[in-house]
Coordinates of C-alpha atoms and ligand atoms in Angstrom, one line a residue:
X643 CA 38.2 22.5 26.5
X644 CA 36.2 24.3 28.7
X645 CA 36.1 27.3 27.8
X646 CA 35.1 26.0 23.9
X647 CA 32.4 23.6 25.4
X648 CA 31.4 26.6 27.6
X649 CA 31.3 29.0 24.3
X650 CA 29.2 25.7 23.3
X651 CA 26.5 26.2 25.7
X652 CA 25.9 29.0 25.1
X653 CA 25.8 29.1 22.0
X654 CA 23.3 26.2 22.4
X655 CA 21.2 28.0 25.0
X656 CA 21.1 31.3 22.0
X657 CA 19.8 28.6 19.6
X658 CA 17.2 27.6 22.4
X659 CA 16.2 31.1 23.6
X660 CA 15.2 32.1 20.1
X661 CA 13.2 28.2 20.1
X662 CA 11.4 29.3 22.8
X663 CA 10.8 33.8 21.4
X664 CA 9.8 32.2 18.4
X665 CA 7.3 29.7 19.3
X666 CA 5.6 32.4 22.0
X667 CA 5.7 34.3 19.0
X668 CA 4.3 32.2 17.0
X669 CA 1.9 31.4 20.2
X670 CA 0.2 35.0 20.1
X671 CA 0.1 35.5 16.0
X672 CA -2.1 32.1 16.3
X673 CA -4.2 33.5 18.5
X674 CA -4.6 37.0 16.4
X675 CA -5.2 34.7 13.5
X676 CA -7.9 32.3 14.9
X677 CA -9.6 35.5 16.1
X678 CA -9.6 37.0 12.8
X679 CA -10.1 33.9 11.2
X680 CA -6.9 34.3 9.4
X681 CA -7.1 31.2 7.7
X682 CA -8.4 28.8 4.5
X683 CA -8.5 25.4 3.3
X684 CA -6.8 24.2 0.3
X685 CA -8.2 20.6 -1.4
X686 CA -5.9 18.4 -3.1
X687 CA -7.9 16.7 -5.2
X688 CA -7.9 11.7 -4.5
X689 CA -7.8 10.8 -8.1
X690 CA -9.2 6.6 -9.0
X691 CA -5.5 5.9 -11.3
X692 CA -7.2 3.8 -14.1
X693 CA -9.4 6.1 -14.4
X694 CA -7.5 9.2 -14.1
X695 CA -11.4 9.9 -12.5
X696 CA -10.7 12.7 -8.9
X697 CA -13.5 10.7 -6.1
X698 CA -12.8 13.3 -3.5
X699 CA -10.4 16.0 -2.2
X700 CA -8.7 15.9 0.9
X701 CA -8.9 19.7 3.1
X702 CA -5.7 20.8 4.3
X703 CA -5.4 24.1 6.1
X704 CA -3.4 27.1 4.4
X705 CA -2.1 30.6 6.5
X706 CA -1.4 33.1 4.2
X707 CA -0.6 35.1 7.3
X708 CA 0.1 39.3 7.1
X709 CA 3.3 39.8 7.1
X710 CA 5.3 37.1 6.9
X711 CA 3.6 35.3 4.0
X712 CA 2.0 31.9 3.8
X713 CA 2.9 30.0 7.0
X714 CA 3.3 25.7 6.8
X715 CA 0.9 23.7 8.1
X716 CA 3.8 22.3 8.6
X717 CA 5.3 24.9 11.0
X718 CA 2.4 25.6 12.8
X719 CA 0.7 22.8 13.8
X720 CA 1.9 21.7 15.8
X721 CA 2.4 24.0 18.4
X722 CA -0.7 24.8 18.0
X723 CA -1.0 21.0 19.2
X724 CA 1.1 22.3 22.6
X725 CA -0.6 25.0 23.2
X726 CA -3.9 23.7 23.1
X727 CA -5.0 26.8 19.7
X728 CA -6.0 23.7 17.9
X729 CA -9.0 22.9 19.9
X730 CA -10.4 26.3 18.4
X731 CA -8.6 26.7 15.1
X732 CA -9.9 22.8 14.5
X733 CA -13.1 23.8 14.7
X734 CA -12.7 26.3 12.4
X735 CA -11.0 23.8 9.9
X736 CA -14.2 21.0 10.3
X737 CA -17.0 24.2 10.3
X738 CA -15.7 25.2 7.2
X739 CA -14.7 21.9 4.9
X740 CA -18.8 20.5 6.0
X741 CA -20.6 24.2 5.0
X742 CA -18.0 23.5 1.3
X743 CA -18.7 20.1 1.4
X744 CA -22.3 21.0 1.7
X745 CA -22.7 24.5 -1.0
X746 CA -20.3 20.8 -3.9
X747 CA -23.7 19.3 -2.8
X748 CA -26.1 21.9 -4.0
X749 CA -23.8 22.5 -6.4
X750 CA -23.8 18.9 -8.2
X751 CA -20.6 17.7 -6.7
X752 CA -22.3 15.1 -4.1
X753 CA -20.9 12.4 -5.7
X754 CA -17.2 14.0 -4.0
X755 CA -15.8 13.0 -1.1
X756 CA -14.5 14.7 1.7
X757 CA -11.5 14.5 3.9
X758 CA -10.4 16.1 6.6
X759 CA -7.4 15.3 8.6
X760 CA -8.3 15.8 12.4
X761 CA -5.5 16.1 15.3
X762 CA -5.3 13.4 18.2
X763 CA -5.6 16.3 20.2
X764 CA -8.7 16.5 19.3
X765 CA -9.4 13.1 19.0
X766 CA -7.9 12.7 23.7
X767 CA -10.4 15.6 24.5
X768 CA -13.4 14.4 24.9
X769 CA -15.4 18.3 25.4
X770 CA -13.7 19.5 22.2
X771 CA -14.2 15.9 20.3
X772 CA -18.5 16.6 21.4
X773 CA -17.6 19.9 19.9
X774 CA -16.1 18.6 16.5
X775 CA -19.4 16.1 16.4
X776 CA -21.8 19.8 17.2
X777 CA -20.7 20.9 13.8
X778 CA -21.0 17.2 12.5
X779 CA -24.1 17.5 13.4
X780 CA -24.8 21.2 12.3
X781 CA -24.3 20.1 8.7
X782 CA -26.3 17.8 7.0
X783 CA -24.7 15.8 4.4
X784 CA -23.9 12.6 3.0
X785 CA -21.1 11.8 5.9
X786 CA -20.7 7.9 4.0
X787 CA -19.3 11.2 1.4
X788 CA -17.2 12.8 4.6
X789 CA -13.9 10.6 6.1
X790 CA -12.1 12.1 9.3
X791 CA -8.5 11.1 8.4
X792 CA -5.5 10.7 11.8
X793 CA -2.5 9.7 12.4
X794 CA -0.9 6.3 14.1
X795 CA 0.1 8.9 17.7
X796 CA -3.2 8.4 18.9
X797 CA -4.4 4.5 18.8
X798 CA -0.6 4.0 20.5
X799 CA -1.1 6.9 23.3
X800 CA -4.7 5.9 23.8
X801 CA -6.6 2.4 22.0
X802 CA -9.7 2.2 24.1
X803 CA -11.4 6.2 24.1
X804 CA -9.9 6.6 20.5
X805 CA -11.8 3.6 19.8
X806 CA -14.7 4.7 20.7
X807 CA -14.9 8.1 19.3
X808 CA -14.2 6.5 16.0
X809 CA -17.0 4.4 16.2
X810 CA -18.8 7.5 17.9
X811 CA -17.8 9.1 14.1
X812 CA -19.1 6.2 12.2
X813 CA -22.3 5.8 13.8
X814 CA -23.0 8.8 10.7
X815 CA -22.3 6.2 8.3
X816 CA -18.7 8.7 8.3
X817 CA -15.8 6.7 7.1
X818 CA -11.7 7.0 9.4
X819 CA -8.3 7.2 6.8
X820 CA -5.0 6.1 8.8
X821 CA -3.2 9.2 7.9
X822 CA 1.1 8.2 6.8
X823 CA 0.7 5.1 8.1
X824 CA 4.1 3.2 7.7
X825 CA 6.3 6.1 9.8
X826 CA 5.4 4.5 12.9
X827 CA 4.9 1.7 14.9
X828 CA 1.5 0.1 13.9
X829 CA 1.3 -3.4 12.2
X830 CA -1.3 -4.0 9.8
X831 CA -2.9 -6.5 12.5
X832 CA -2.8 -4.2 15.2
X833 CA -4.0 -1.4 13.2
X834 CA -7.4 -4.7 12.2
X835 CA -8.5 -4.4 15.6
X836 CA -9.7 -1.2 14.8
X837 CA -12.1 1.3 13.8
X838 CA -10.2 2.6 9.9
X839 CA -11.3 2.1 6.8
X840 CA -8.8 3.4 4.3
X841 CA -5.5 3.2 4.7
X842 CA -3.2 5.9 3.1
X843 CA 0.5 5.1 2.6
X844 CA 2.4 7.6 3.4
X845 CA 4.6 9.8 0.5
X846 CA 8.1 8.3 1.7
X847 CA 7.3 4.8 0.5
X848 CA 6.1 6.3 -2.9
X849 CA 9.7 8.5 -3.4
X850 CA 11.0 5.8 -3.6
X851 CA 9.4 3.6 -6.0
X852 CA 11.2 2.6 -8.3
X853 CA 14.5 1.5 -7.3
X854 CA 14.1 -1.9 -6.6
X855 CA 14.7 -1.3 -2.9
X856 CA 13.5 -1.9 0.6
X857 CA 10.7 1.4 0.2
X858 CA 9.5 -0.6 -2.5
X859 CA 9.6 -3.8 -1.7
X860 CA 7.4 -2.3 1.8
X861 CA 4.9 0.2 -0.8
X862 CA 3.7 -4.0 -2.6
X863 CA 3.4 -5.6 0.3
X864 CA 1.3 -3.1 2.5
X865 CA -1.1 -2.7 0.0
X866 CA -1.8 -6.5 -1.6
X867 CA -2.0 -7.5 3.1
X868 CA -4.6 -4.2 3.4
X869 CA -6.5 -5.3 0.1
X870 CA -6.4 -8.6 1.1
X871 CA -7.3 -6.5 4.4
X872 CA -10.9 -5.2 2.3
X873 CA -8.7 -1.7 3.2
X874 CA -9.3 0.7 1.2
X875 CA -6.0 2.1 0.7
X876 CA -4.2 5.4 -1.1
X877 CA -0.7 6.0 -2.3
X878 CA 0.1 10.1 -1.0
X879 CA 2.7 12.3 -2.3
X880 CA 3.2 10.5 -6.4
X881 CA 5.1 13.0 -7.7
X882 CA 6.5 11.2 -10.8
X883 CA 4.8 9.7 -13.9
X884 CA 7.1 6.1 -12.9
X885 CA 5.4 6.4 -9.5
X886 CA 2.5 6.4 -10.5
X887 CA 2.5 3.3 -13.4
X888 CA 4.2 1.4 -11.2
X889 CA 1.6 2.1 -8.5
X890 CA -0.2 0.7 -10.6
X891 CA 1.4 -1.9 -11.8
X892 CA 1.2 -3.8 -8.0
X893 CA -2.9 -2.3 -8.5
X894 CA -3.1 0.3 -6.3
X895 CA -6.6 2.0 -7.3
X896 CA -6.7 5.3 -5.5
X897 CA -3.9 8.2 -4.8
X898 CA -2.9 12.0 -4.0
X899 CA 0.1 14.3 -5.5
X900 CA 1.8 16.7 -7.2
X901 CA 2.1 14.9 -10.7
X902 CA -1.6 14.4 -10.9
X903 CA -2.7 17.7 -8.9
X904 CA -1.5 20.0 -6.5
X905 CA -3.9 21.4 -3.1
X906 CA -6.2 24.0 -4.7
X907 CA -8.1 27.4 -3.1
X908 CA -12.5 25.9 -3.4
X909 CA -12.5 28.2 -6.4
X910 CA -10.2 26.6 -8.2
X911 CA -10.7 23.1 -7.5
X912 CA -14.5 23.7 -8.0
X913 CA -13.5 23.9 -12.1
X914 CA -11.6 21.0 -11.9
X915 CA -14.0 19.1 -10.8
X916 CA -16.6 20.8 -12.7
X917 CA -13.7 19.3 -15.3
X918 CA -13.3 22.7 -17.2
X919 CA -10.6 22.7 -16.2
X920 CA -7.4 21.0 -15.5
X921 CA -5.3 20.3 -12.4
Ligands
LIG1179 P1 -0.5 15.1 5.7 O1 -2.4 15.6 5.9 O2 -0.2 13.9 5.6 O3 -0.9 15.7 4.0 C1 -0.8 15.7 2.6 C2 1.0 16.5 2.7 O4 1.1 16.7 1.8 C3 0.0 18.4 2.2 O5 0.2 19.1 3.3 C4 0.0 18.1 0.7 O6 0.3 19.5 0.5 C5 1.4 17.5 0.4 N1 1.4 16.8 -0.4 C6 0.8 16.7 -1.4 N2 0.8 15.9 -3.1 C7 2.4 15.6 -2.5 C8 3.6 15.4 -3.5 O7 4.0 15.6 -4.3 N3 4.6 15.9 -2.9 C9 4.6 16.6 -1.9 N4 5.9 16.9 -1.2 N5 3.7 16.6 -0.8 C10 2.5 16.7 -1.5 P2 0.5 20.6 3.1 O8 -0.5 20.7 3.4 O9 1.9 21.2 3.9 O10 0.6 19.4 5.2 C11 1.6 19.6 6.4 C12 1.3 18.6 7.0 O11 0.0 19.1 7.7 C13 -0.6 17.4 6.9 O12 -0.2 16.4 6.5 C14 -1.3 17.2 8.6 O13 -0.8 16.6 9.3 C15 -1.3 19.4 8.9 N6 -2.6 19.1 7.8 C16 -3.0 20.4 7.1 N7 -3.9 20.3 6.6 C17 -4.2 20.5 8.6 C18 -5.3 20.5 8.6 O14 -6.6 21.4 8.5 N8 -5.8 19.6 9.8 C19 -4.7 19.1 11.1 N9 -5.9 18.7 11.9 N10 -3.5 18.9 9.9 C20 -3.0 19.4 8.5
LIG1180 CA1 -3.8 13.9 5.8
LIG1181 CA1 -0.3 12.2 5.7
LIG1182 CA1 1.3 13.8 8.2

């Protein structure tokens, strides 16, 4: 009836109001968080699946909020992207990740690769991309051990600018990884035109292993095609022994996941990298 429909609409608009209020509050909290540098970086190791050696680590931002506890990047990154606060946040992230890389190099961990996630927003903005380039140039790290992870969104919306900016990073010797591969619409033939070195297969595909269903077949085929095309392939989100065994069986060489190691604070990951501690 019209009456119940009316109250339904009210419920929806109440929810909408709440969402908007929450987002505004989050934007305000982010402002304070960025000013007070409330963020920290965790590092999740990436493994050679055959030898169990750690090849590198992925920097993942954490926000231990003074009142709200840990807030997930899945919550605050999209809001920061909308509010353009991502630029300042990402400058902080890249700056701190490279500072850490330099420290590790000085401490005998020069062989460890460092992956940093880069928002498509930063890649799309020339002035903000330049700020990231300035930060990169200010740290004389071994750039061949640096990887920037990007997602498909940027490639679809701004192909030519994306290619040009990714090539600027590659001039340093930095490599580019395509994150969450398989969740978007790009095919490998499309990706071949782009300056990409590494493909990270999204964990939604790994999750389905080894039930013999479509995702498993897709994983197997993405892997062999990507390897034929000379991409390095990394499997994300390995959670079970079964998944690990299957990935090794189909010759997937590299992977990350809770089974192998969760993201760790820098001091903990340092102990793990020095192999004095287990994950
Ligand atoms: P992502 O780049 O795909 O990162 C992988 C996410 O999967 C991380 O979540 C990681 O903790 C989680 N993960 C790792 N292994 C497993 C596993 O075995 N099972 C499951 N279920 N999850 C696993 P996190 O740290 O919460 O980050 C979520 C997303 O937020 C990231 O997805 C990335 O898109 C974004 N993000 C995180 N840190 C940064 C950052 O420093 N900069 C930018 N631009 N985005 C970031
Ligand atoms: Ca990533
Ligand atoms: Ca991913
Ligand atoms: Ca992601």
